[in-house]
XYZ file of C-alpha atoms in Angstrom:
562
model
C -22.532 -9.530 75.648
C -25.572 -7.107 76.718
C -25.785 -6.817 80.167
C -27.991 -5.196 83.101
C -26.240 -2.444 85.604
C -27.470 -0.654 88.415
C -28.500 3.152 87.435
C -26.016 5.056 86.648
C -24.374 7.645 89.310
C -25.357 11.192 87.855
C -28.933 9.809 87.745
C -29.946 8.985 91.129
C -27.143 11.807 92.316
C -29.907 14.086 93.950
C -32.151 11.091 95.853
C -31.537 7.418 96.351
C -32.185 5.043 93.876
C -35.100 3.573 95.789
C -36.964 6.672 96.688
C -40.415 7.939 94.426
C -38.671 10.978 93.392
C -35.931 8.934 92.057
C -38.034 6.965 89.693
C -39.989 9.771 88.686
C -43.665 8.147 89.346
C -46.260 10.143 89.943
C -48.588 7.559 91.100
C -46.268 6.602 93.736
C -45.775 10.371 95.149
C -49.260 10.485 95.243
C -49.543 7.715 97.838
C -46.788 8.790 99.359
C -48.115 12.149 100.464
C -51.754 10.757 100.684
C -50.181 8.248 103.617
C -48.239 10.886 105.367
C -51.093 13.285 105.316
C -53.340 10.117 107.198
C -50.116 9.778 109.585
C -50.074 13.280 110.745
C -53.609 13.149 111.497
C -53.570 10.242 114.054
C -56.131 8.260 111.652
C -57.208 4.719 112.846
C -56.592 3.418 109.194
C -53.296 4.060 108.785
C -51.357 1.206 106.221
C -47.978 0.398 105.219
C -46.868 2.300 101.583
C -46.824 -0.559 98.963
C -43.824 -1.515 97.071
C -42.961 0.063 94.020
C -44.050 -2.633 91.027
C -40.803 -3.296 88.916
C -37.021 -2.347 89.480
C -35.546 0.601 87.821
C -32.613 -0.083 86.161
C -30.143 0.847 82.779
C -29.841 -1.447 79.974
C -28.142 -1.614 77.062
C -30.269 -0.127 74.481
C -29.021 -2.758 71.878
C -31.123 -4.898 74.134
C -34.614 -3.890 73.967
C -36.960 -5.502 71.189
C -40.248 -3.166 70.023
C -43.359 -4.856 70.972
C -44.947 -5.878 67.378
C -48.490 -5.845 69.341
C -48.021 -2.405 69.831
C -50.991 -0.926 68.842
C -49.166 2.284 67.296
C -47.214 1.251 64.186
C -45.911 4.538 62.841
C -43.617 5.361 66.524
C -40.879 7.286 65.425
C -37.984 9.464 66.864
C -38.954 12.342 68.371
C -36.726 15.300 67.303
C -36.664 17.264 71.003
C -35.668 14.067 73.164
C -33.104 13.453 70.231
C -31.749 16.626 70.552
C -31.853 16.459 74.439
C -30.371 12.534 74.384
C -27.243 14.484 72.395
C -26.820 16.887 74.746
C -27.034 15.264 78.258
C -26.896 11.725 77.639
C -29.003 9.387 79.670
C -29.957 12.698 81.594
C -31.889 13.884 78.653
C -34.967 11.059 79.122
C -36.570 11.970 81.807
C -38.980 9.103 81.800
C -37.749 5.430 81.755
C -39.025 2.762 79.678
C -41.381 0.305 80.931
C -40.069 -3.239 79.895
C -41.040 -6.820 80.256
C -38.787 -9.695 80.094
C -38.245 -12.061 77.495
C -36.095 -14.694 79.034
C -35.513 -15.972 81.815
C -32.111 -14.553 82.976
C -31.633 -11.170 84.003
C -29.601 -10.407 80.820
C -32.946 -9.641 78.780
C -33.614 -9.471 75.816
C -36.958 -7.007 77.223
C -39.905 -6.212 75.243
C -41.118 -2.539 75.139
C -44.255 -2.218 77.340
C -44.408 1.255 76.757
C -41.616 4.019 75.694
C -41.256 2.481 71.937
C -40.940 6.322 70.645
C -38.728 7.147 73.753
C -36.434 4.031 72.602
C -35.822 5.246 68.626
C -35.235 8.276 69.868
C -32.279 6.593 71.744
C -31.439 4.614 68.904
C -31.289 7.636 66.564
C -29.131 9.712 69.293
C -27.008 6.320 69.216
C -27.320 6.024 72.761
C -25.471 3.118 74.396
C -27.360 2.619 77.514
C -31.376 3.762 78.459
C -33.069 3.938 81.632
C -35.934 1.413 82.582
C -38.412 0.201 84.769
C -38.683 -3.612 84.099
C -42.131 -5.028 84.889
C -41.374 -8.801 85.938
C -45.101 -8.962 86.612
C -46.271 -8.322 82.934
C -44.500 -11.232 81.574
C -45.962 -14.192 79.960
C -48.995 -13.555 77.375
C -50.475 -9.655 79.018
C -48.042 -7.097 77.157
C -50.653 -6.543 74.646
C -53.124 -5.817 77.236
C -50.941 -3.145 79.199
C -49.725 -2.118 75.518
C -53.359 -1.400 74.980
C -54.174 0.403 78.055
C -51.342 2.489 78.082
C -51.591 3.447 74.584
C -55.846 3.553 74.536
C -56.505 7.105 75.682
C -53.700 8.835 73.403
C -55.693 10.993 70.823
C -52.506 10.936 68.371
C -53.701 6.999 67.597
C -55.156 6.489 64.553
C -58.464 4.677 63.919
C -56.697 1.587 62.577
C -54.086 1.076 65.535
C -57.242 1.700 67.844
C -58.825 -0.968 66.554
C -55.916 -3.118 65.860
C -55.685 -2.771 69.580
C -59.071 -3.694 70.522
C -58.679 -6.046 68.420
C -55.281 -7.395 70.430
C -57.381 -7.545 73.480
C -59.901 -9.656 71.800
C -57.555 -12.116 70.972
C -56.079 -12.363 74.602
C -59.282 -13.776 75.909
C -61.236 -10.247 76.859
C -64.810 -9.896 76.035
C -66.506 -6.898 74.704
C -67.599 -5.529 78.070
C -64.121 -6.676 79.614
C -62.681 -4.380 77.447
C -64.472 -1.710 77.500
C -64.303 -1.033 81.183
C -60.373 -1.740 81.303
C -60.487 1.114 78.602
C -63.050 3.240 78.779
C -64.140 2.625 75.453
C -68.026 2.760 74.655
C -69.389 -0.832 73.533
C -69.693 0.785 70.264
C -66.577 2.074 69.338
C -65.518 -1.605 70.595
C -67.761 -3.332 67.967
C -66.424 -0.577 65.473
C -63.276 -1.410 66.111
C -63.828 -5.124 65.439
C -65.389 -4.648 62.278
C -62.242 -2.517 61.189
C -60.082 -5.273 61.391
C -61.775 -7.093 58.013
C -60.508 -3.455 55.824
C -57.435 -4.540 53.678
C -54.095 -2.858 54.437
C -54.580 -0.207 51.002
C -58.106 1.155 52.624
C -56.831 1.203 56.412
C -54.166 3.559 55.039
C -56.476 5.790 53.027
C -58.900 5.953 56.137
C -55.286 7.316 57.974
C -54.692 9.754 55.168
C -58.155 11.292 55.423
C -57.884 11.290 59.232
C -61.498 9.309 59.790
C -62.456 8.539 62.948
C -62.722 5.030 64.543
C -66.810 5.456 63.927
C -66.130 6.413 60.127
C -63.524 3.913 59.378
C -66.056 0.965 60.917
C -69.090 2.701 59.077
C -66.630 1.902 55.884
C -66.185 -2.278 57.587
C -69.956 -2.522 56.875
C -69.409 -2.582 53.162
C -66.069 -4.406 53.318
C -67.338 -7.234 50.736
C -67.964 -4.292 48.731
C -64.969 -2.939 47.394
C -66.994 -0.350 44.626
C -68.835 1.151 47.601
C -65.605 1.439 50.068
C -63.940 3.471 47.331
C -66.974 5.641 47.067
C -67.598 5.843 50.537
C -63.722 7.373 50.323
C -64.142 9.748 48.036
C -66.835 11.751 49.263
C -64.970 11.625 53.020
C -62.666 14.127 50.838
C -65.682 16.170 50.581
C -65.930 16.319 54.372
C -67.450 14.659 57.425
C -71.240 15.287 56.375
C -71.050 13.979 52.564
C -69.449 10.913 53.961
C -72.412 10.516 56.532
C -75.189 11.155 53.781
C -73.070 8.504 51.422
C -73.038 5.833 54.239
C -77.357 6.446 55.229
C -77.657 5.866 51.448
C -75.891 2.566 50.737
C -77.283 1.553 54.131
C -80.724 2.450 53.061
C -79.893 0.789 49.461
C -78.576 -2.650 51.277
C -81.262 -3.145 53.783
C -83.747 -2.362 50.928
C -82.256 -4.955 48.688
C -81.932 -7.356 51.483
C -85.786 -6.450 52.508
C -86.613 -7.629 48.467
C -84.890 -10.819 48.895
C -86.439 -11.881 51.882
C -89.864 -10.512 51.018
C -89.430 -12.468 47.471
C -88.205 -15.543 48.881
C -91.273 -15.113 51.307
C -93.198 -15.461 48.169
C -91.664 -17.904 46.110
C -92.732 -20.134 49.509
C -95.705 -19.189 49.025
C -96.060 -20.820 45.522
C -96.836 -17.017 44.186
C -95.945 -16.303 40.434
C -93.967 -13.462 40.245
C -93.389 -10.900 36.956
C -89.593 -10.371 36.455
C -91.021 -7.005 34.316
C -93.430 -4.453 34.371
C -96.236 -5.453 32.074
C -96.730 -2.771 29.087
C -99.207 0.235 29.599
C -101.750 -1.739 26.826
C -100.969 -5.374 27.558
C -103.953 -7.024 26.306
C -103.858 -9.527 29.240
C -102.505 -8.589 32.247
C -104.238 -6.026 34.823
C -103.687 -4.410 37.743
C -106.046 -5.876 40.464
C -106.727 -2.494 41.669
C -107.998 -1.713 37.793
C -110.405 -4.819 37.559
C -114.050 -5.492 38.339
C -116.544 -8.401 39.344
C -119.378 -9.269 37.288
C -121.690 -7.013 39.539
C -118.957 -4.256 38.533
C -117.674 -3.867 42.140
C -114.004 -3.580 42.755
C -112.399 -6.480 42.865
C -110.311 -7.559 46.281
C -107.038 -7.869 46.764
C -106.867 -10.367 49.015
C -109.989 -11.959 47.307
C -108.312 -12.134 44.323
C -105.343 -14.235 45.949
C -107.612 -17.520 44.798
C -107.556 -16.370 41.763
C -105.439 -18.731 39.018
C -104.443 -15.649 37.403
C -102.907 -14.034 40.394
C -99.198 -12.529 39.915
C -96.995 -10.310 41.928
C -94.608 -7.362 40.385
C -91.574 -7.103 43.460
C -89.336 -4.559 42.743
C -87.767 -1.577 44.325
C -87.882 1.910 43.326
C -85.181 4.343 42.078
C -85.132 5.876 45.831
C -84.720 1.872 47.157
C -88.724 1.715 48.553
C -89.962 -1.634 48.004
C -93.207 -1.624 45.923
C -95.425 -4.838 45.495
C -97.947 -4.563 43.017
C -100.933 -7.634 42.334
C -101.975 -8.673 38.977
C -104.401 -10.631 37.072
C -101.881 -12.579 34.424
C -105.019 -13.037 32.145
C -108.208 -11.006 33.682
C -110.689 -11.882 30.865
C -110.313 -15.526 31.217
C -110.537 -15.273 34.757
C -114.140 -13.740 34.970
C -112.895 -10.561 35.613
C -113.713 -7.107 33.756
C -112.626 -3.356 32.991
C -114.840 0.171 33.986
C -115.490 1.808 31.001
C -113.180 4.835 31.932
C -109.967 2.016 32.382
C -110.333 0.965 28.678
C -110.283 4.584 27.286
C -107.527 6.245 29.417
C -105.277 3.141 28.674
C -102.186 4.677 27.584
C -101.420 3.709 24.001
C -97.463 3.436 24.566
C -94.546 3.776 26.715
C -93.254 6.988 28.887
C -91.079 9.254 26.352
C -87.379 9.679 27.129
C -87.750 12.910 28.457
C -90.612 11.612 30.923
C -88.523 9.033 32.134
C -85.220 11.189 32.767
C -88.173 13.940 34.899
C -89.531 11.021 36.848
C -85.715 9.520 37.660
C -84.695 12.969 38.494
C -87.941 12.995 40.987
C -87.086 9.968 42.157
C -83.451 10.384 42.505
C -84.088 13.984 44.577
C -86.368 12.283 46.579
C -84.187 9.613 47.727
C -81.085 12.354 48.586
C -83.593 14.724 50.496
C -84.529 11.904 52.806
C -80.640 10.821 53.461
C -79.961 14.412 53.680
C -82.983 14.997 56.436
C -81.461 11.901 57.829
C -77.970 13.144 58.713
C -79.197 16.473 59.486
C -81.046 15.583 62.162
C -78.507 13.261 63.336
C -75.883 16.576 63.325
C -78.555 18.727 64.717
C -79.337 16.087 67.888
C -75.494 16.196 68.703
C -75.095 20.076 68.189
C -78.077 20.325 70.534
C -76.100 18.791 73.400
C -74.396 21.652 74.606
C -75.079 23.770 77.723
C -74.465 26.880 76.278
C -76.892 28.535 72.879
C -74.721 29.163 69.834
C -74.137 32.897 68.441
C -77.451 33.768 66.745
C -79.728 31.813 68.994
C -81.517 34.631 70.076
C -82.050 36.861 66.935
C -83.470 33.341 65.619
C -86.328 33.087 68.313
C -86.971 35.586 68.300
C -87.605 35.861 64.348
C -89.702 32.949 64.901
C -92.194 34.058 67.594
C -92.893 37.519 65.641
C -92.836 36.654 62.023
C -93.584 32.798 62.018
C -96.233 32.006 64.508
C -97.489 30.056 61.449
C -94.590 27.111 61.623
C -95.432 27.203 65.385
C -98.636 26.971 65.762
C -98.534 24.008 62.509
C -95.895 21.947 64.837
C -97.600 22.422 68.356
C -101.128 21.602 66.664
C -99.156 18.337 65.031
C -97.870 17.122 68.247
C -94.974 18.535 68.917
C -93.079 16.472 66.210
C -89.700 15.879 66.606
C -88.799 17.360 69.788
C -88.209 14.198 71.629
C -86.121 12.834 69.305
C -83.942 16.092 69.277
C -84.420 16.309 72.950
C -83.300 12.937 73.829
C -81.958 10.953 70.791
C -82.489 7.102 70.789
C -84.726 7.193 73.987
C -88.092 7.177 74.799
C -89.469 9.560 76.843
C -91.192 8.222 79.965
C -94.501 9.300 80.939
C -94.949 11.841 83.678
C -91.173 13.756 82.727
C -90.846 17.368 82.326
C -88.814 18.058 78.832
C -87.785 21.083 80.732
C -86.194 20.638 83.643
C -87.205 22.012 86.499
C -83.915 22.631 88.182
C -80.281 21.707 87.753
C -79.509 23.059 84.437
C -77.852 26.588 83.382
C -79.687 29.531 81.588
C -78.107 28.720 78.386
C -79.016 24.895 78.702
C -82.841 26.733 78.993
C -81.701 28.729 75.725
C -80.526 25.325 73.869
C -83.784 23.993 75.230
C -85.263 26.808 73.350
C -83.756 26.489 70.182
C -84.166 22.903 69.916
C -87.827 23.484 70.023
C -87.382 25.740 67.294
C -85.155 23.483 65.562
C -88.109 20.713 65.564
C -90.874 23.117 64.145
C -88.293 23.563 61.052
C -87.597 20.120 60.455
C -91.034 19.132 60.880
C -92.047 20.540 58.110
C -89.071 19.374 55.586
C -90.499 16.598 53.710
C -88.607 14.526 51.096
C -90.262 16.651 48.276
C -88.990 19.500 49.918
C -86.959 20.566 46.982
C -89.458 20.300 44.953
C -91.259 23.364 45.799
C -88.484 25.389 48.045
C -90.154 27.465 50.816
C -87.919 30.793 52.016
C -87.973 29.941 55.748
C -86.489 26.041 54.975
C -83.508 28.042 52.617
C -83.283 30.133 55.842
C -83.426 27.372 58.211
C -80.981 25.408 56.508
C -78.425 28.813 56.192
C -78.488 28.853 59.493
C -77.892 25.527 60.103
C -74.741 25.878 57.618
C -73.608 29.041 59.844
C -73.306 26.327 62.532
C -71.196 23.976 60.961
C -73.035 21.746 59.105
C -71.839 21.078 55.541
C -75.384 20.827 53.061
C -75.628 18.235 50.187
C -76.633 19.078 46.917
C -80.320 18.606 47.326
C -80.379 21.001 50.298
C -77.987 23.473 48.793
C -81.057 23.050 45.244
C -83.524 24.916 48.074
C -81.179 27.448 49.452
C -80.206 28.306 45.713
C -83.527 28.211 44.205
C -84.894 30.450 46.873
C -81.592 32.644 46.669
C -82.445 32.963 43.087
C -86.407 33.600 42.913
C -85.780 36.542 45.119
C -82.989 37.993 42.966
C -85.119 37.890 40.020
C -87.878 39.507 42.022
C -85.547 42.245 43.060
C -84.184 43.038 39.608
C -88.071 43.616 38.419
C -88.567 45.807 41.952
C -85.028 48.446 40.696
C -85.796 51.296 38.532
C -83.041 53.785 38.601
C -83.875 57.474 39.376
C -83.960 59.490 36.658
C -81.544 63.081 36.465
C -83.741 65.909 36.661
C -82.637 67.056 33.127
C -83.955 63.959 31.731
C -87.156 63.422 33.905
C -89.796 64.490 31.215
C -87.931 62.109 28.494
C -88.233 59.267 30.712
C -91.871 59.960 31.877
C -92.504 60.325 27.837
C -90.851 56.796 27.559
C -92.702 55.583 30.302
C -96.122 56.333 29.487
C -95.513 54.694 25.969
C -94.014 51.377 27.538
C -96.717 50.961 30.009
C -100.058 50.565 29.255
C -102.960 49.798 31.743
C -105.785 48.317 30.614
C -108.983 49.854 31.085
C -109.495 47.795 34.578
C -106.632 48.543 36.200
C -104.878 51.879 37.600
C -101.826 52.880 37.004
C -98.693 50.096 37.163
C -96.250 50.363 40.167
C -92.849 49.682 39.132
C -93.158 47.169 42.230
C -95.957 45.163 40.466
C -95.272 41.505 40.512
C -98.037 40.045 38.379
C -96.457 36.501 39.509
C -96.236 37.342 42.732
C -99.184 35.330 45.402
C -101.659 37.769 46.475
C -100.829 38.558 50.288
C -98.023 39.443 51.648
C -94.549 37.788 50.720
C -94.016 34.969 52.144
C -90.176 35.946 52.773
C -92.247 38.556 55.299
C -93.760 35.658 56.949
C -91.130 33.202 56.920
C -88.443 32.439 59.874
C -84.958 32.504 59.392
């Protein structure tokens, strides 16, 4: 039969079994000595100590039932209060169990409130009895709300049992505010962990594995109904934290793109518009761009003018980087009145883009699209990283490379408005009229220094574009090395412009080297010299630091910040 006993002698041996040091609660020494400290100083609000919530007692371990709303579910033994439960017995747990009952006896059974790793480790040491503190109050339907609680703050939870807690407290009848002030928990790592709950079992685990966060494993949620996308959203989280951010702006940039083309065709179709499922050939005898066509008088012909027009005809489609294009046609522009300049009907191209012309332009395209997602969660990174109170190692070496060698950047960022800054500043605010960016007061000399750098940081990314890559400048390679020196992890696009850079000054290095010559062989090599170079009548004598495809000026690595 499992039974309840009082505690047992040896261990309430050094206090009484109804004293706060017996039961080992901090909260209750607290008050203890805050109410004697009030007492010795003759205060007029003086109050009686409150009881202790719950009795502390020993029950048979063979009585206690796991909560299965526990919001961990991998609780285990733990090895040192195994070893300690072998050694000392019921001595060696220092802190009780916190149990609910289940009946409606004092025999039990109890459900574990909180303690369920304290209670294996019992049941591994094969411990007969365990010390408790049973909560009469927390009966009924609220142990997966104190479960919660108790367990909320632990940074040992995993995203999934954070959310399947969150989740717990949902179903109990707590709104998303409710629960975020019982835990603490910011209204969007609430909603995260509500769209967790729709991952299958297999992904939750894989999200566990890979050790994502509650805010990565509910950026995953979004694409739930797509099982492709979660699996590639997964694999490039083994490539870190940053290729799994750039993945997730890019199929959320693809699906509100495609969802933008639905709407914006169905707006359309409304409309009573006739719509081209395919790009009309380069020398389609019939169909026209509007922007191509003329009026009789030889005018261009107007868009929205041409609406009325029988022959009118929309191409909807979206572009290899996801931008939705709309382009107007005339289905049959001769019939319609309409006509072609002279220059139109000559520079018609005669056939399709080669092969070759099509892989250059998808490769455009397709660079395009990962340098925006890249300046995307780069700028994300960098609004984060510019939090702290304190400049990172390098900060001042960097402004100062940037107020004596690239005044250029500056003066192009403070001329455009100061681009950027705000958003770096202050992310996802707006900045009220009348405030200072720079505080006045308050703040530290190395929150003055981040201050600093983040200004910096905003003349840099100012100037990255999406075709960025396409022409790499020396000071983005350096601003981006320096960004990686900090932490953040580049994508392939960026790390094209740090190598391509990298590599165009290699090449100009190895032309810059010529070897000095021994003196024993100085007038053979001044003999070979003067028959390999030739000057042409024009021109002095060649440096061997001539760069014939160098820009005239100075280098722009001298010019460029870091």
């Amino acid at each position: 039969m499992l039974t309840e006993t009082a505690p047992a002698p040896q261990i309430d041996s050094e206090a009484p079994d109804d004293s706060p040091e017996a039961l080992g609660l901090p909260e209750t020494t607290e008050a203890a000595t805050t109410d004697a400290d009030a007492r010795s100083q003759g205060t007029d609000d003086d109050q009686d100590m409150p009881e202790l919530p719950g009795r502390h007692c020993m029950v048979e371990v063979a009585n206690i039932k796991p909560n299965p709303g526990n919001a961990r579910d991998d609780a285990q033994a733990l090895p040192g209060i195994v070893q300690n439960l072998h050694q000392d017995g019921v001595r060696g747990l220092l802190s009780p169990l916190i149990v609910t009952p289940l009946g409606f006896g004092d025999d039990g059974p109890y459900l574990i409130i909180d303690g369920e790793q304290r209670y294996r480790s019992a049941v591994e040491a094969e411990q007969k009895w365990i010390q408790v503190i049973v909560r009469d109050d927390l009966a009924a339907n609220r142990e997966q709300l104190i479960s919660m609680l108790r367990q909320v703050h632990r940074t040992d939870l995993t995203a999934a049992q954070q959310a399947r807690g969150i989740q717990q407290l949902a179903l109990d009848g707590m709104d998303d505010e409710d629960i975020a002030r019982r835990t603490g928990y910011q209204p969007e790592q609430i909603k995260a962990g509500r769209q967790l709950a729709t991952l299958d079992k297999r992904t939750a685990e894989r999200t566990h594995s890979l050790g994502l966060d509650l805010t990565q494993v509910a950026a995953l949620a979004e694409f739930a109904d797509e099982p492709e996308c979660v699996e590639t959203l997964l694999d490039e989280a083994e490539n870190g934290p940053f290729a799994f951010a750039r993945a997730v702006e890019q199929y959320r940039g693809t699906r509100a793109a495609i969802a933008a083309e639905a709407a914006r065709r169905a707006e359309l179709v409304a409309a009573g518009v006739t719509l081209l499922s395919e790009h009309p050939r380069y020398n389609d005898p019939k169909i026209k761009e509007v922007g191509d066509l003329r009026d009789a008088e030889g005018n261009h012909v107007d868009a929205d003018t041409h609406r009325r027009c029988p022959g009118h005809a929309v191409r909807l489609f979206l572009t290899y980087d996801d931008r939705l294009t709309e382009t107007l046609y005339c289905t049959d522009w001769r019939a319609h009145g309409h006509a072609l300049p002279a220059s139109a009907v000559t520079s018609t191209r005669s056939g399709p883009m080669t092969e070759q012309e099509k892989a250059e332009r998808r490769t455009v395209i397709e660079n395009n699209k990962a340098m925006e997602v890249a300046n995307t969660v780069r700028r994300e990174w960098l609004a984060t990283f510019l939090t702290a109170k304190t400049p990172p190692k390098g900060t001042a070496k960097l402004i100062a490379e940037m107020l004596a060698d690239s005044g250029y950047i500056l003066s192009t960022w403070v001329n455009g408005g100061r681009k950027m800054l705000d958003d770096l500043l202050s992310p996802g605010k707006t900045k009220r009229p009348g405030t200072k960016r720079v505080p006045a007061r308050g703040v530290s000399d190395g929150r003055y220094s981040v201050i600093s750098l983040t200004a910096i940081a905003a003349a840099n990314e100012s100037g990255i574009t999406r075709s960025s890559w396409r022409a790499p400048d020396p000071a983005v390679a350096k601003w981006l090395q320096w960004c990686v020196s900090n932490g953040f992890q580049v994508g392939e696009v960026e790390q094209l412009i740090i190598d391509s850079v990298a590599n165009r000054t290699k090449q100009r290095a190895d032309l810059n080297v010529v070897a000095a010559p021994e003196p024993d062989e100085l007038l053979s090599e001044l003999d070979t010299a003067d028959n390999e170079i030739k000057p042409r009548p024009d021109e002095g004598t060649p440096s061997p630091s001539d760069d014939t495809d160098a820009p005239a000026g100075p280098e722009p690595e001298d010019r460029l910040a870091a």
